[in-house]
Coordinates of C-alpha atoms and ligand atoms in Angstrom, one line a residue:
M847 CA -2.7 12.4 24.1
Y848 CA -4.6 10.3 21.7
D849 CA -8.7 10.1 22.6
I850 CA -9.4 6.7 20.3
Q851 CA -13.6 7.1 21.0
K852 CA -13.6 10.1 19.8
I853 CA -11.6 9.2 16.7
R854 CA -14.2 6.6 16.2
A855 CA -16.5 9.2 16.2
D856 CA -14.6 11.0 13.6
F857 CA -15.6 7.1 11.4
P858 CA -19.5 7.1 11.0
I859 CA -19.5 2.7 9.8
L860 CA -17.9 1.8 13.0
G861 CA -21.0 2.9 14.3
R862 CA -23.0 0.1 12.4
E863 CA -23.8 -3.1 13.7
V864 CA -23.4 -6.9 11.8
Y865 CA -26.4 -9.2 12.7
G866 CA -26.9 -7.6 15.5
K867 CA -23.3 -7.1 17.2
P868 CA -20.5 -5.2 16.5
L869 CA -19.1 -4.3 13.8
V870 CA -15.4 -5.4 14.3
Y871 CA -13.7 -3.8 12.0
F872 CA -10.0 -6.3 10.9
D873 CA -10.0 -6.2 7.7
N874 CA -7.7 -2.5 7.3
G875 CA -5.8 -4.6 5.4
A876 CA -8.1 -4.8 2.3
T877 CA -9.1 -1.2 2.6
T878 CA -9.0 1.3 6.0
Q879 CA -12.7 3.2 6.7
K880 CA -13.0 7.0 5.7
P881 CA -13.1 9.1 8.4
R882 CA -16.3 12.0 8.1
C883 CA -14.1 14.8 7.2
V884 CA -13.0 12.2 3.8
V885 CA -15.5 12.2 2.5
E886 CA -17.2 15.4 3.1
A887 CA -14.2 17.1 1.6
M888 CA -15.1 15.0 -2.0
S889 CA -18.8 16.2 -1.3
E890 CA -17.6 19.4 -1.0
E891 CA -15.5 19.8 -4.5
Y892 CA -18.4 18.7 -6.3
Y893 CA -21.4 20.4 -5.6
N894 CA -19.6 23.9 -5.2
V895 CA -16.2 23.8 -7.7
N896 CA -16.1 20.2 -9.8
A897 CA -14.9 21.7 -13.2
N898 CA -12.0 20.1 -14.9
V899 CA -8.5 20.2 -14.2
H900 CA -6.1 21.6 -16.2
R901 CA -7.4 23.3 -19.0
G902 CA -10.1 26.1 -18.3
V903 CA -9.8 29.5 -18.2
H904 CA -12.8 30.2 -16.0
F905 CA -13.0 30.9 -12.2
L906 CA -13.7 27.1 -11.6
S907 CA -11.8 25.2 -13.7
T908 CA -8.9 26.9 -11.6
Q909 CA -10.2 26.5 -7.9
A910 CA -10.5 22.7 -8.9
T911 CA -7.3 23.1 -10.4
E912 CA -6.0 24.7 -7.5
L913 CA -7.0 22.1 -5.7
H914 CA -5.6 19.6 -7.2
E915 CA -1.4 20.5 -7.6
G916 CA -2.2 21.4 -3.7
A917 CA -3.1 18.3 -3.4
R918 CA -0.4 16.9 -5.3
E919 CA 2.1 19.2 -2.3
T920 CA 0.2 17.6 -0.1
V921 CA 0.8 14.6 -1.0
R922 CA 4.6 15.2 -1.2
R923 CA 5.0 16.9 2.2
F924 CA 3.8 13.2 3.3
I925 CA 5.7 11.0 2.2
N926 CA 9.1 14.0 2.3
A927 CA 9.6 14.2 -1.5
R928 CA 11.6 16.6 -3.4
S929 CA 9.5 17.9 -5.5
T930 CA 5.8 17.6 -6.9
A931 CA 7.8 16.4 -10.7
E932 CA 8.2 13.0 -8.8
I933 CA 4.4 13.0 -7.7
I934 CA 2.0 10.8 -10.1
F935 CA -0.6 10.0 -9.1
T936 CA -2.6 6.6 -10.5
R937 CA -5.5 4.3 -9.8
G938 CA -3.8 2.9 -6.5
T939 CA -0.2 0.0 -6.3
T940 CA -1.2 -2.1 -8.6
E941 CA -1.2 1.5 -11.7
S942 CA 1.7 2.6 -10.2
I943 CA 4.0 -1.0 -10.1
N944 CA 1.9 -1.5 -13.3
L945 CA 3.2 1.9 -14.5
V946 CA 6.8 1.5 -12.9
A947 CA 6.6 -2.4 -15.0
S948 CA 6.0 -1.0 -18.3
C949 CA 8.2 2.3 -18.5
F950 CA 11.1 1.2 -16.8
G951 CA 11.4 -2.2 -19.1
E952 CA 10.7 -0.2 -22.6
A953 CA 13.6 2.4 -21.1
F954 CA 15.7 0.4 -19.1
M955 CA 15.5 -3.9 -19.8
S956 CA 16.5 -6.4 -22.2
E957 CA 16.1 -9.6 -22.6
G958 CA 18.3 -11.5 -20.4
D959 CA 18.2 -8.6 -17.2
E960 CA 16.5 -9.4 -14.4
V961 CA 14.0 -7.8 -11.5
I962 CA 15.0 -8.7 -8.2
V963 CA 11.2 -9.5 -6.2
S964 CA 10.5 -11.2 -3.0
E965 CA 8.5 -14.9 -1.9
M966 CA 6.3 -12.2 0.1
E967 CA 4.9 -9.6 -2.9
H968 CA 1.9 -9.0 -2.8
H969 CA 0.4 -10.7 -7.0
S970 CA 0.9 -6.6 -7.2
N971 CA 4.7 -6.7 -7.7
I972 CA 4.6 -10.6 -9.5
V973 CA 2.5 -10.1 -11.8
P974 CA 3.3 -6.8 -14.1
W975 CA 7.0 -8.9 -14.5
Q976 CA 6.0 -11.5 -16.1
L977 CA 4.0 -9.9 -17.8
L978 CA 7.6 -8.3 -19.2
A979 CA 9.2 -11.1 -18.9
E980 CA 6.6 -12.4 -21.8
R981 CA 6.7 -8.2 -24.1
K982 CA 10.5 -9.3 -23.4
G983 CA 12.6 -12.0 -21.3
I984 CA 13.3 -11.0 -18.9
R985 CA 13.9 -12.6 -16.0
L986 CA 12.9 -12.6 -12.1
R987 CA 15.1 -13.2 -9.4
V988 CA 13.6 -14.2 -6.1
I989 CA 14.5 -13.3 -2.7
P990 CA 13.5 -16.2 -0.7
V991 CA 11.5 -15.8 2.9
T992 CA 12.6 -17.1 6.6
D993 CA 10.6 -19.1 8.6
A994 CA 9.9 -16.6 10.7
G995 CA 8.8 -14.8 7.9
E996 CA 11.5 -12.7 7.3
L997 CA 12.9 -12.0 3.8
D998 CA 17.3 -13.6 4.0
M999 CA 18.9 -10.3 3.7
D1000 CA 22.4 -13.1 2.6
A1001 CA 20.2 -15.0 -0.3
L1002 CA 19.2 -11.7 -1.4
E1003 CA 23.6 -10.0 -1.9
R1004 CA 23.6 -13.8 -3.9
L1005 CA 20.9 -12.1 -6.2
F1006 CA 22.8 -9.5 -8.0
S1007 CA 24.3 -10.5 -11.2
E1008 CA 25.7 -7.7 -13.7
R1009 CA 21.5 -8.3 -15.4
T1010 CA 19.6 -7.3 -12.4
K1011 CA 18.4 -4.4 -13.7
I1012 CA 15.3 -3.1 -10.5
V1013 CA 15.0 -4.3 -7.2
S1014 CA 11.5 -4.1 -6.4
V1015 CA 9.8 -5.3 -2.4
T1016 CA 7.0 -4.8 -0.7
H1017 CA 8.1 -2.2 2.1
V1018 CA 5.9 -4.0 4.6
S1019 CA 4.0 -7.8 4.1
N1020 CA 0.4 -8.1 3.6
V1021 CA 0.2 -11.5 5.1
L1022 CA 3.7 -11.6 7.2
G1023 CA 2.9 -8.1 8.6
T1024 CA 7.0 -8.2 8.9
V1025 CA 9.3 -4.8 8.5
N1026 CA 12.2 -5.4 5.6
P1027 CA 14.7 -3.4 5.5
V1028 CA 14.2 -1.0 3.3
R1029 CA 16.5 1.2 4.2
R1030 CA 19.2 -1.8 3.7
I1031 CA 17.8 -3.0 0.8
I1032 CA 18.0 -0.3 -0.6
E1033 CA 21.9 1.0 0.1
T1034 CA 22.6 -2.9 -1.0
A1035 CA 21.1 -2.0 -4.8
H1036 CA 22.9 1.1 -5.2
A1037 CA 25.5 -0.2 -4.2
H1038 CA 25.4 -2.4 -7.2
N1039 CA 24.4 0.6 -8.7
V1040 CA 20.3 -0.9 -9.5
P1041 CA 17.2 0.8 -8.7
V1042 CA 14.9 0.2 -6.2
M1043 CA 10.7 0.6 -6.4
I1044 CA 9.4 -0.4 -3.5
D1045 CA 4.8 -0.9 -2.6
G1046 CA 4.9 1.1 0.4
A1047 CA 0.7 0.1 0.5
Q1048 CA 1.1 -1.7 3.9
S1049 CA 2.9 1.2 5.4
T1050 CA 2.1 3.9 4.4
P1051 CA -0.4 3.9 7.1
H1052 CA 1.0 3.0 9.5
F1053 CA 4.4 5.1 9.9
A1054 CA 6.2 7.5 8.9
V1055 CA 7.5 6.9 5.0
D1056 CA 10.3 9.7 4.7
V1057 CA 11.3 8.6 0.4
Q1058 CA 14.4 10.5 0.6
E1059 CA 15.8 9.6 3.9
L1060 CA 15.0 5.8 2.0
D1061 CA 16.8 6.3 -1.1
A1062 CA 14.0 5.0 -2.7
D1063 CA 13.9 5.8 -6.1
F1064 CA 10.2 4.5 -6.8
Y1065 CA 7.4 4.4 -3.3
A1066 CA 3.9 3.5 -3.7
F1067 CA 0.9 3.3 -2.1
S1068 CA -3.1 3.3 -2.2
G1069 CA -5.6 6.3 -0.8
H1070 CA -8.1 3.6 -0.1
K1071 CA -6.5 1.7 3.0
I1072 CA -5.3 5.0 3.9
Y1073 CA -8.0 6.4 5.0
G1074 CA -9.2 8.4 2.2
P1075 CA -10.7 6.9 -1.2
T1076 CA -11.2 4.6 -3.5
G1077 CA -10.0 4.5 -7.1
I1078 CA -7.1 7.3 -6.2
G1079 CA -2.4 6.5 -5.6
V1080 CA 0.6 7.9 -5.4
L1081 CA 4.1 6.9 -7.6
Y1082 CA 6.3 9.0 -6.5
G1083 CA 9.5 8.0 -8.6
K1084 CA 13.1 10.0 -8.4
E1085 CA 12.9 12.8 -12.0
Q1086 CA 16.6 10.9 -13.4
W1087 CA 13.9 7.6 -14.0
L1088 CA 10.9 10.3 -15.0
D1089 CA 13.0 11.4 -17.4
R1090 CA 14.4 9.1 -18.9
M1091 CA 10.9 6.3 -18.8
P1092 CA 8.7 7.4 -21.9
P1093 CA 4.8 7.2 -21.3
Y1094 CA 2.8 5.1 -19.9
M1095 CA -0.5 6.3 -21.5
G1096 CA -1.8 8.1 -24.2
G1097 CA -4.2 10.9 -24.3
G1098 CA -4.4 14.5 -23.1
E1099 CA -2.9 16.3 -20.1
M1100 CA 0.8 14.0 -21.1
I1101 CA 0.7 15.7 -24.3
Q1102 CA 2.4 19.5 -25.2
S1103 CA 1.7 19.7 -29.1
V1104 CA 0.3 17.0 -31.3
S1105 CA 0.2 16.6 -34.8
F1106 CA 0.1 13.7 -37.6
E1107 CA 4.5 13.6 -37.7
S1108 CA 4.9 14.2 -34.2
T1109 CA 3.7 14.7 -31.1
T1110 CA 5.8 15.9 -28.2
F1111 CA 5.6 15.3 -23.5
N1112 CA 4.0 17.5 -21.1
E1113 CA 7.0 17.7 -18.6
L1114 CA 6.5 16.2 -15.2
P1115 CA 4.5 14.2 -13.7
F1116 CA 1.9 15.3 -16.6
K1117 CA 3.5 13.1 -18.7
F1118 CA 2.7 10.1 -17.3
E1119 CA -1.6 11.1 -15.8
A1120 CA -2.8 11.1 -19.5
G1121 CA -6.1 11.9 -19.4
T1122 CA -8.6 13.8 -16.6
P1123 CA -7.4 12.3 -13.2
D1124 CA -9.9 11.4 -10.9
Y1125 CA -9.4 15.2 -9.3
I1126 CA -11.9 14.6 -6.9
A1127 CA -10.0 11.3 -5.2
A1128 CA -7.4 13.3 -4.6
T1129 CA -8.9 16.1 -2.9
G1130 CA -10.0 13.1 -0.1
L1131 CA -6.6 11.8 -0.4
A1132 CA -5.0 15.1 0.0
R1133 CA -7.8 15.2 3.6
A1134 CA -7.5 12.3 4.1
L1135 CA -3.4 12.6 4.8
D1136 CA -4.1 15.8 7.6
Y1137 CA -6.0 13.7 8.6
V1138 CA -3.6 10.9 9.9
T1139 CA -0.4 14.0 9.8
A1140 CA -3.0 16.0 12.5
L1141 CA -3.3 12.8 14.4
G1142 CA 0.1 12.3 13.9
M1143 CA 2.3 9.4 12.2
D1144 CA 3.9 8.3 15.2
Q1145 CA 1.2 8.1 17.9
I1146 CA -0.6 6.3 15.3
F1147 CA 2.4 3.2 14.8
A1148 CA 2.4 3.7 18.8
H1149 CA -1.4 2.7 19.3
E1150 CA -1.3 -0.4 17.0
Q1151 CA 2.3 -1.5 17.5
Q1152 CA 0.3 -1.9 21.1
L1153 CA -2.2 -3.5 19.6
T1154 CA -0.4 -5.8 17.2
R1155 CA 1.7 -7.0 20.8
Y1156 CA -2.0 -7.8 21.7
A1157 CA -3.1 -9.6 19.4
M1158 CA -0.6 -11.6 19.3
E1159 CA -0.3 -12.3 23.1
Q1160 CA -3.6 -12.8 23.4
L1161 CA -4.1 -15.0 20.2
Q1162 CA -0.9 -17.3 21.3
T1163 CA -3.0 -18.6 24.3
I1164 CA -6.0 -19.6 22.5
D1165 CA -5.6 -24.1 21.6
G1166 CA -4.5 -24.8 18.2
M1167 CA -3.5 -21.6 17.3
R1168 CA -0.6 -21.2 14.7
I1169 CA 0.8 -18.1 13.8
I1170 CA 2.2 -17.0 10.5
G1171 CA 4.4 -14.4 9.9
T1172 CA 6.8 -13.8 13.9
A1173 CA 9.1 -11.5 11.9
T1174 CA 11.1 -8.9 15.0
E1175 CA 9.8 -5.9 13.0
H1176 CA 6.1 -6.2 12.7
D1177 CA 3.1 -3.9 11.7
A1178 CA -0.3 -4.3 12.0
V1179 CA -1.0 -6.8 10.2
V1180 CA -1.7 -11.0 12.1
S1181 CA -2.1 -13.4 9.9
F1182 CA -2.8 -17.6 11.6
M1183 CA -4.4 -21.0 11.5
L1184 CA -5.9 -22.5 13.8
G1185 CA -5.6 -25.4 14.8
D1186 CA -6.6 -27.4 10.9
V1187 CA -9.9 -25.6 10.5
H1188 CA -10.2 -24.2 6.7
P1189 CA -9.3 -19.4 7.6
L1190 CA -12.9 -20.0 5.0
D1191 CA -15.0 -21.6 8.3
V1192 CA -13.4 -19.7 10.8
G1193 CA -14.1 -16.0 8.8
T1194 CA -17.5 -17.7 8.5
L1195 CA -17.9 -18.4 11.9
L1196 CA -16.5 -14.9 13.3
D1197 CA -18.7 -12.7 10.6
R1198 CA -21.4 -14.1 11.9
L1199 CA -20.1 -12.0 15.8
G1200 CA -20.1 -9.2 13.9
I1201 CA -16.0 -9.7 13.1
A1202 CA -14.8 -8.5 10.6
V1203 CA -11.5 -10.2 8.6
R1204 CA -9.3 -11.9 5.5
T1205 CA -9.4 -15.2 4.5
G1206 CA -7.4 -16.9 1.7
H1207 CA -4.1 -16.1 0.3
H1208 CA -4.5 -12.7 0.3
C1209 CA -2.6 -12.0 -3.7
A1210 CA 0.3 -14.0 -2.3
E1211 CA 0.0 -17.4 -3.8
P1212 CA 4.0 -17.5 -3.7
L1213 CA 3.7 -16.9 0.1
M1214 CA 0.9 -19.0 1.0
R1215 CA 2.6 -21.9 -0.7
S1216 CA 5.9 -21.7 0.4
F1217 CA 4.4 -21.4 4.1
G1218 CA 2.3 -25.2 3.3
V1219 CA -0.9 -24.0 3.7
P1220 CA -4.2 -22.7 1.7
G1221 CA -4.5 -19.7 3.3
T1222 CA -4.2 -18.0 6.8
V1223 CA -6.6 -16.0 8.6
R1224 CA -5.8 -12.4 8.9
A1225 CA -6.3 -9.8 11.3
S1226 CA -6.0 -5.9 10.0
F1227 CA -6.0 -3.1 12.3
G1228 CA -6.3 0.7 12.0
L1229 CA -5.3 3.9 13.7
Y1230 CA -9.3 3.2 15.3
N1231 CA -9.0 0.1 16.5
T1232 CA -9.5 -1.5 20.1
T1233 CA -7.6 -3.8 22.0
E1234 CA -11.0 -4.0 22.9
E1235 CA -11.5 -5.3 20.2
I1236 CA -8.5 -7.9 20.5
D1237 CA -11.0 -9.4 23.4
I1238 CA -14.0 -9.4 21.2
L1239 CA -11.7 -11.4 18.9
V1240 CA -9.9 -13.6 21.2
K1241 CA -13.6 -15.3 22.8
G1242 CA -15.0 -15.4 19.0
L1243 CA -12.2 -17.9 18.1
R1244 CA -12.1 -19.6 21.4
R1245 CA -15.0 -20.7 20.0
V1246 CA -14.6 -21.1 16.6
S1247 CA -11.9 -23.8 19.2
Q1248 CA -14.6 -25.5 21.0
M1249 CA -17.6 -25.9 17.6
F1250 CA -14.7 -27.9 15.9
Ligands
LIG591 N1 0.4 -4.6 -2.9 C1 0.7 -4.7 -1.1 C2 1.4 -5.2 -0.5 C3 -1.3 -4.8 -0.7 O1 -1.3 -5.2 0.7 C4 -2.0 -4.3 -2.0 C5 -3.3 -4.3 -1.2 N2 -4.3 -5.9 -1.3 C6 -1.4 -4.3 -3.0 C7 -0.2 -4.2 -3.7 C8 -2.6 -3.3 -4.7 O2 -3.6 -2.4 -4.2 P1 -4.2 -1.8 -4.9 O3 -5.2 -3.4 -5.4 O4 -4.9 -0.9 -3.7 O5 -3.4 -1.1 -6.2

C-alpha cells in the first residue's frame, strides 16, 4: 500500500510555502529532498559516534568504521554487487565517471583507441573522455538519438571497431526520460569484448537495478539524487577491471605501505579511496537506500510511471505544447517547450506559483543542439509527488500560455 500522505510527511520541506503558495517540487532530476530519517541518522552519528574511520583502535573509531563499512554493504545489497570490494565511495556520479575515464584510460587505452558514448549524455559523461582524448589522443564515437529520443541501436553496432575499448552510456536520460536498453547494449559490447560503463544517476532513484543481471562492468550513481546527502556517490566496478586499474588519487587510506623508494597500494575498494572519506554522508546514503527499499523500488516505479503517464497526457492538452522525448520506455522526467516562449520565462513564471522546475540545457548541450532547441523546461518526479501537483503545473502552464 503506497500511502502518499504518510510518505510526504517524512519530508519536512514538502510542507513549506514559497511566495505564499504550497511548494510543488518538480526538480528531482537535479536533486531530491531528504526524509527526516536520513538527516537524523547523520546528526546522530555526528553527536554520538564521530571519529575517523579505519585508523583508530579506540571505541568510537571502531564504531564509526562499522557504520561506514555497514553502509558499503547496504549499497552492495541495493545494486546486488558480488562483493563490497566492488563498491567505491566517491563524491558522486561525476567523480565516478572521471575515475573510470582516468584509471581505465591509463591502464587500457592508448592513442587512436575509441570510447563510444551517446548523443544524450550528461556533460559528466562527455567531458572526462574529452580530457582523456587530450591527454592520450583517444577518440569519442557517438551513438545518435532518434526524433523520439531513443538511441539509434543500428548505428551503435556500426560504431564498434577494433579500436573500441569501452562504451559509456546513461541508463536514463536526465533530459528526455528515455530508459535506454542497457542490457542489450552491454550484450552487444561484450560480443565485441568491450566493457561497459553505465551512468545510473537517473535510474537508481526510480527503479531497481541489479548490476549482475545487467552484467555491467562499471555503474555510477549519486547519493543526493536518491534521497541521500550531497557529497557522496558510488562507483561499482567488476573486480577484474578494478584490480588492473591504477589508483585515482594518492594519499592516506589507499596505501598498504609507503617509503620514498616504493609504495604499495591497499586492497579493493580502498585503493580508490584516498583521504578521509565522507563517512557521515555514507551513513546518510545507507539510510536513504534503506528508506526506498522499505517503500519498495517496484512500488516507487509504479507510482512514478503513473505520474509520468498522467503528466504526458495532461501536458498535451495545453496549446503550443511540444514534448521533447517521447520514447516508449520513459521514466519520471518530462521535457517540453511551450510555443516559442523561452524556457527561462516559463520557469520564472511557474516559480512565482510555487512550482520548481528546471530550465536550460540540463548539462546536455549536444542533445539540445540535435533537437534544435536552446533548452527545455523539465519537470522531474520523485516518490513523493502527486497527480494533484501535476494538475497545479498544468494550470500554471495554461496561465503562462495565455499570457504570451
Ligand atoms: N549523469 C546524469 C544523467 C545526471 O542527470 C547527472 C546530474 N544531473 C549527473 C550525471 C551528474 O551527477 P552529479 O552532479 O551528482 O555528479
